[in-house]
Amino acid sequence: MPIEAIEGKRATEADLRRFVAGLLSAAGADAPSAAAVARAVIDASARGVDTHGIRLIPWYLEMLEGERINPRPRLTVSATASAVGHVDADNGFGHLASYRAIEEGCRIAAGTGIAAVTVARSSHHGATGVYTLEAARQGFAAIGMTHADRLVVPDGGREPFFGTNPISFAIPAPGEAPLLLDMATSAIPFNRVILRRDTGTKLPPDVAVDAGGATTRDPHEAVALLPLGGAAFGYKGAGLAAMIDILCSAFTGMLHGAAMESFGGPDYSRPIPIGHFFILFRPADFFGAETCDARLAALLSGLRSQPAAPGRKVMAPGDLEKAEADRRRRDGIPVDAATWDALAAAAARHGLPLPPATDTGPHA
């Protein structure tokens, strides 16, 4: 899906990261938690993943101030087998726990060649791809996934049962930034519905349903999503969602998505613990680094040189986000007007200044 234009304000990556960390700290989060959330959401915003970027901060503040999120968690790390690790997030921010899981996974895989790390008693961790990307930057291929509360209608069903249950793959690539795939197993993430509400734009066709179960393009009428593949081929997305829910619940000890309370408010007074699941491995351990790099380079070259349809460009996974990150790190990261206003109100409550910013114009 193309990266959408945003009207609002624009600020530098460094200024936004400092601002977000300061705002979370002022709201009570400890320094490691505030830094991890700021790092994750601003990385997502920089790459154009606006649904899981800075626009989540007002919601995170609600959960933090309502005591759903533990502001000062004591993470514990344990091992249940030579290549299996476990992180207990202590009901803190999922971002901190997920970065810790990647750190532990890299440590284990450096010795064994492969690692599986689960996270339990966690919370929403933003874009799953920021964590697999971190592993790939350290030389490991990674698969990451998380589950969520019920927002997605199962194939053939009328009511939501699955979460959007995203999955991400990241692979180190020779001579360039890692490849990255990060996607929901729903037709779109529900945060895109919320973003469309804020920006006043319609949804794509056949991605969401209203209270009566009919498809709708009105983001204000949308109450649930169709699985990846839509009405005709949704069994594919629904099948993926089921497997991810199993790995993130049965393998972590957490409830499955349909058994969770809703992530939405207004009651944020108690935790809704969720699980994450990560697998890391060293590509060179399978058939040697030289052969692996050569085969990957040949595939990427062949893919990117494929004839393109009119008005289109053939890209490898993550190419679009890489280009957007280059642009935004040069020109600044856009923040939509509704999010900026919410951040301004939060900053005023805590006596903090907003970061320096300029207007984006109509086509940021």
Tab-separated table of N, CA and C in Angstrom, residues 53-122:
chain	number	residue	atom	x	y	z
A	53	GLY	N	3.390	4.725	14.307
A	53	GLY	CA	4.419	5.673	14.678
A	53	GLY	C	3.987	6.593	15.802
A	54	ILE	N	4.354	7.857	15.687
A	54	ILE	CA	4.142	8.815	16.766
A	54	ILE	C	2.672	9.027	17.079
A	55	ARG	N	1.789	8.711	16.148
A	55	ARG	CA	0.363	8.897	16.407
A	55	ARG	C	-0.143	7.981	17.529
A	56	LEU	N	0.631	6.958	17.921
A	56	LEU	CA	0.233	6.082	19.024
A	56	LEU	C	0.516	6.685	20.400
A	57	ILE	N	1.321	7.722	20.461
A	57	ILE	CA	1.761	8.245	21.758
A	57	ILE	C	0.596	8.728	22.630
A	58	PRO	N	-0.385	9.473	22.108
A	58	PRO	CA	-1.506	9.852	22.986
A	58	PRO	C	-2.214	8.646	23.610
A	59	TRP	N	-2.359	7.567	22.837
A	59	TRP	CA	-2.974	6.341	23.378
A	59	TRP	C	-2.077	5.712	24.432
A	60	TYR	N	-0.782	5.663	24.181
A	60	TYR	CA	0.137	5.116	25.176
A	60	TYR	C	0.092	5.930	26.471
A	61	LEU	N	-0.044	7.236	26.344
A	61	LEU	CA	-0.137	8.078	27.538
A	61	LEU	C	-1.399	7.759	28.336
A	62	GLU	N	-2.510	7.530	27.632
A	62	GLU	CA	-3.744	7.154	28.325
A	62	GLU	C	-3.553	5.864	29.108
A	63	MET	N	-2.912	4.881	28.491
A	63	MET	CA	-2.694	3.608	29.176
A	63	MET	C	-1.720	3.758	30.336
A	64	LEU	N	-0.700	4.583	30.153
A	64	LEU	CA	0.284	4.804	31.209
A	64	LEU	C	-0.352	5.527	32.388
A	65	GLU	N	-1.089	6.591	32.097
A	65	GLU	CA	-1.690	7.390	33.160
A	65	GLU	C	-2.861	6.670	33.822
A	66	GLY	N	-3.496	5.740	33.088
A	66	GLY	CA	-4.576	4.959	33.675
A	66	GLY	C	-4.098	3.735	34.428
A	67	GLU	N	-2.794	3.470	34.408
A	67	GLU	CA	-2.135	2.376	35.123
A	67	GLU	C	-2.333	1.013	34.468
A	68	ARG	N	-2.729	0.981	33.193
A	68	ARG	CA	-2.692	-0.297	32.477
A	68	ARG	C	-1.251	-0.714	32.240
A	69	ILE	N	-0.383	0.262	31.974
A	69	ILE	CA	1.030	0.005	31.728
A	69	ILE	C	1.821	0.244	33.005
A	70	ASN	N	2.664	-0.710	33.367
A	70	ASN	CA	3.561	-0.541	34.502
A	70	ASN	C	4.670	0.425	34.089
A	71	PRO	N	4.782	1.587	34.732
A	71	PRO	CA	5.759	2.579	34.290
A	71	PRO	C	7.206	2.218	34.617
A	72	ARG	N	7.391	1.317	35.567
A	72	ARG	CA	8.748	0.948	36.004
A	72	ARG	C	8.861	-0.577	36.132
A	73	PRO	N	8.772	-1.269	35.010
A	73	PRO	CA	8.768	-2.730	35.066
A	73	PRO	C	10.132	-3.298	35.441
A	74	ARG	N	10.092	-4.484	36.024
A	74	ARG	CA	11.317	-5.230	36.309
A	74	ARG	C	11.311	-6.456	35.409
A	75	LEU	N	11.917	-6.318	34.254
A	75	LEU	CA	11.948	-7.414	33.290
A	75	LEU	C	12.796	-8.558	33.824
A	76	THR	N	12.335	-9.781	33.581
A	76	THR	CA	13.130	-10.953	33.930
A	76	THR	C	13.321	-11.808	32.687
A	77	VAL	N	14.520	-12.349	32.550
A	77	VAL	CA	14.874	-13.172	31.392
A	77	VAL	C	15.264	-14.550	31.893
A	78	SER	N	14.729	-15.574	31.257
A	78	SER	CA	15.047	-16.943	31.654
A	78	SER	C	15.225	-17.802	30.415
A	79	ALA	N	15.774	-18.992	30.613
A	79	ALA	CA	15.983	-19.939	29.515
A	79	ALA	C	15.337	-21.262	29.889
A	80	THR	N	14.589	-21.840	28.944
A	80	THR	CA	13.951	-23.135	29.191
A	80	THR	C	14.595	-24.250	28.383
A	81	ALA	N	15.490	-23.899	27.469
A	81	ALA	CA	16.260	-24.860	26.678
A	81	ALA	C	17.459	-24.113	26.117
A	82	SER	N	18.387	-24.828	25.488
A	82	SER	CA	19.632	-24.196	25.050
A	82	SER	C	19.404	-23.081	24.042
A	83	ALA	N	18.361	-23.171	23.234
A	83	ALA	CA	18.108	-22.153	22.213
A	83	ALA	C	16.778	-21.450	22.416
A	84	VAL	N	16.232	-21.537	23.627
A	84	VAL	CA	14.923	-20.944	23.911
A	84	VAL	C	15.040	-19.982	25.083
A	85	GLY	N	14.574	-18.750	24.873
A	85	GLY	CA	14.577	-17.753	25.927
A	85	GLY	C	13.175	-17.235	26.186
A	86	HIS	N	13.009	-16.602	27.330
A	86	HIS	CA	11.702	-16.078	27.717
A	86	HIS	C	11.903	-14.763	28.456
A	87	VAL	N	11.113	-13.769	28.095
A	87	VAL	CA	11.144	-12.468	28.755
A	87	VAL	C	9.787	-12.224	29.404
A	88	ASP	N	9.788	-11.955	30.698
A	88	ASP	CA	8.575	-11.532	31.396
A	88	ASP	C	8.604	-10.007	31.443
A	89	ALA	N	7.617	-9.373	30.798
A	89	ALA	CA	7.625	-7.918	30.648
A	89	ALA	C	7.079	-7.183	31.859
A	90	ASP	N	6.535	-7.896	32.843
A	90	ASP	CA	6.040	-7.275	34.072
A	90	ASP	C	4.996	-6.196	33.779
A	91	ASN	N	4.201	-6.420	32.738
A	91	ASN	CA	3.126	-5.498	32.348
A	91	ASN	C	3.626	-4.107	31.968
A	92	GLY	N	4.877	-4.034	31.556
A	92	GLY	CA	5.416	-2.767	31.084
A	92	GLY	C	5.177	-2.582	29.598
A	93	PHE	N	5.807	-1.568	29.042
A	93	PHE	CA	5.687	-1.305	27.613
A	93	PHE	C	6.266	-2.471	26.812
A	94	GLY	N	5.524	-2.903	25.793
A	94	GLY	CA	5.979	-3.993	24.945
A	94	GLY	C	7.231	-3.665	24.167
A	95	HIS	N	7.483	-2.396	23.936
A	95	HIS	CA	8.662	-1.972	23.178
A	95	HIS	C	9.941	-2.341	23.927
A	96	LEU	N	9.967	-2.040	25.219
A	96	LEU	CA	11.142	-2.355	26.033
A	96	LEU	C	11.366	-3.863	26.081
A	97	ALA	N	10.301	-4.618	26.288
A	97	ALA	CA	10.423	-6.072	26.377
A	97	ALA	C	10.836	-6.686	25.048
A	98	SER	N	10.352	-6.126	23.947
A	98	SER	CA	10.679	-6.688	22.632
A	98	SER	C	12.129	-6.416	22.258
A	99	TYR	N	12.619	-5.219	22.542
A	99	TYR	CA	14.045	-4.961	22.311
A	99	TYR	C	14.902	-5.889	23.180
A	100	ARG	N	14.441	-6.138	24.412
A	100	ARG	CA	15.192	-7.040	25.288
A	100	ARG	C	15.160	-8.463	24.743
A	101	ALA	N	14.033	-8.866	24.160
A	101	ALA	CA	13.938	-10.201	23.565
A	101	ALA	C	14.892	-10.344	22.385
A	102	ILE	N	15.004	-9.301	21.577
A	102	ILE	CA	15.936	-9.345	20.444
A	102	ILE	C	17.377	-9.419	20.948
A	103	GLU	N	17.678	-8.665	21.980
A	103	GLU	CA	19.025	-8.724	22.568
A	103	GLU	C	19.338	-10.137	23.048
A	104	GLU	N	18.384	-10.761	23.724
A	104	GLU	CA	18.587	-12.119	24.218
A	104	GLU	C	18.659	-13.112	23.062
A	105	GLY	N	17.824	-12.913	22.042
A	105	GLY	CA	17.855	-13.799	20.886
A	105	GLY	C	19.182	-13.739	20.152
A	106	CYS	N	19.735	-12.550	20.004
A	106	CYS	CA	21.042	-12.412	19.359
A	106	CYS	C	22.124	-13.108	20.181
A	107	ARG	N	22.026	-12.974	21.501
A	107	ARG	CA	23.022	-13.618	22.367
A	107	ARG	C	22.957	-15.138	22.219
A	108	ILE	N	21.753	-15.690	22.247
A	108	ILE	CA	21.602	-17.143	22.141
A	108	ILE	C	22.042	-17.631	20.766
A	109	ALA	N	21.551	-16.964	19.714
A	109	ALA	CA	21.841	-17.411	18.350
A	109	ALA	C	23.314	-17.281	18.000
A	110	ALA	N	24.026	-16.365	18.654
A	110	ALA	CA	25.462	-16.247	18.413
A	110	ALA	C	26.196	-17.515	18.825
A	111	GLY	N	25.616	-18.248	19.780
A	111	GLY	CA	26.254	-19.481	20.222
A	111	GLY	C	25.683	-20.734	19.599
A	112	THR	N	24.382	-20.740	19.347
A	112	THR	CA	23.711	-21.951	18.858
A	112	THR	C	23.353	-21.888	17.377
A	113	GLY	N	23.370	-20.688	16.799
A	113	GLY	CA	22.980	-20.517	15.402
A	113	GLY	C	21.524	-20.177	15.217
A	114	ILE	N	20.699	-20.457	16.226
A	114	ILE	CA	19.266	-20.179	16.135
A	114	ILE	C	18.720	-19.965	17.537
A	115	ALA	N	17.673	-19.145	17.641
A	115	ALA	CA	17.061	-18.879	18.939
A	115	ALA	C	15.579	-18.612	18.758
A	116	ALA	N	14.801	-19.028	19.730
A	116	ALA	CA	13.389	-18.661	19.821
A	116	ALA	C	13.186	-17.994	21.171
A	117	VAL	N	12.588	-16.807	21.158
A	117	VAL	CA	12.389	-16.060	22.398
A	117	VAL	C	10.932	-15.625	22.485
A	118	THR	N	10.284	-15.969	23.578
A	118	THR	CA	8.917	-15.534	23.808
A	118	THR	C	8.904	-14.365	24.781
A	119	VAL	N	7.845	-13.573	24.702
A	119	VAL	CA	7.623	-12.478	25.646
A	119	VAL	C	6.220	-12.641	26.216
A	120	ALA	N	6.091	-12.578	27.523
A	120	ALA	CA	4.796	-12.707	28.182
A	120	ALA	C	4.534	-11.493	29.067
A	121	ARG	N	3.277	-11.329	29.443
A	121	ARG	CA	2.836	-10.203	30.279
A	121	ARG	C	3.314	-8.881	29.696
A	122	SER	N	3.120	-8.751	28.389
A	122	SER	CA	3.560	-7.563	27.684
A	122	SER	C	2.352	-6.715	27.295
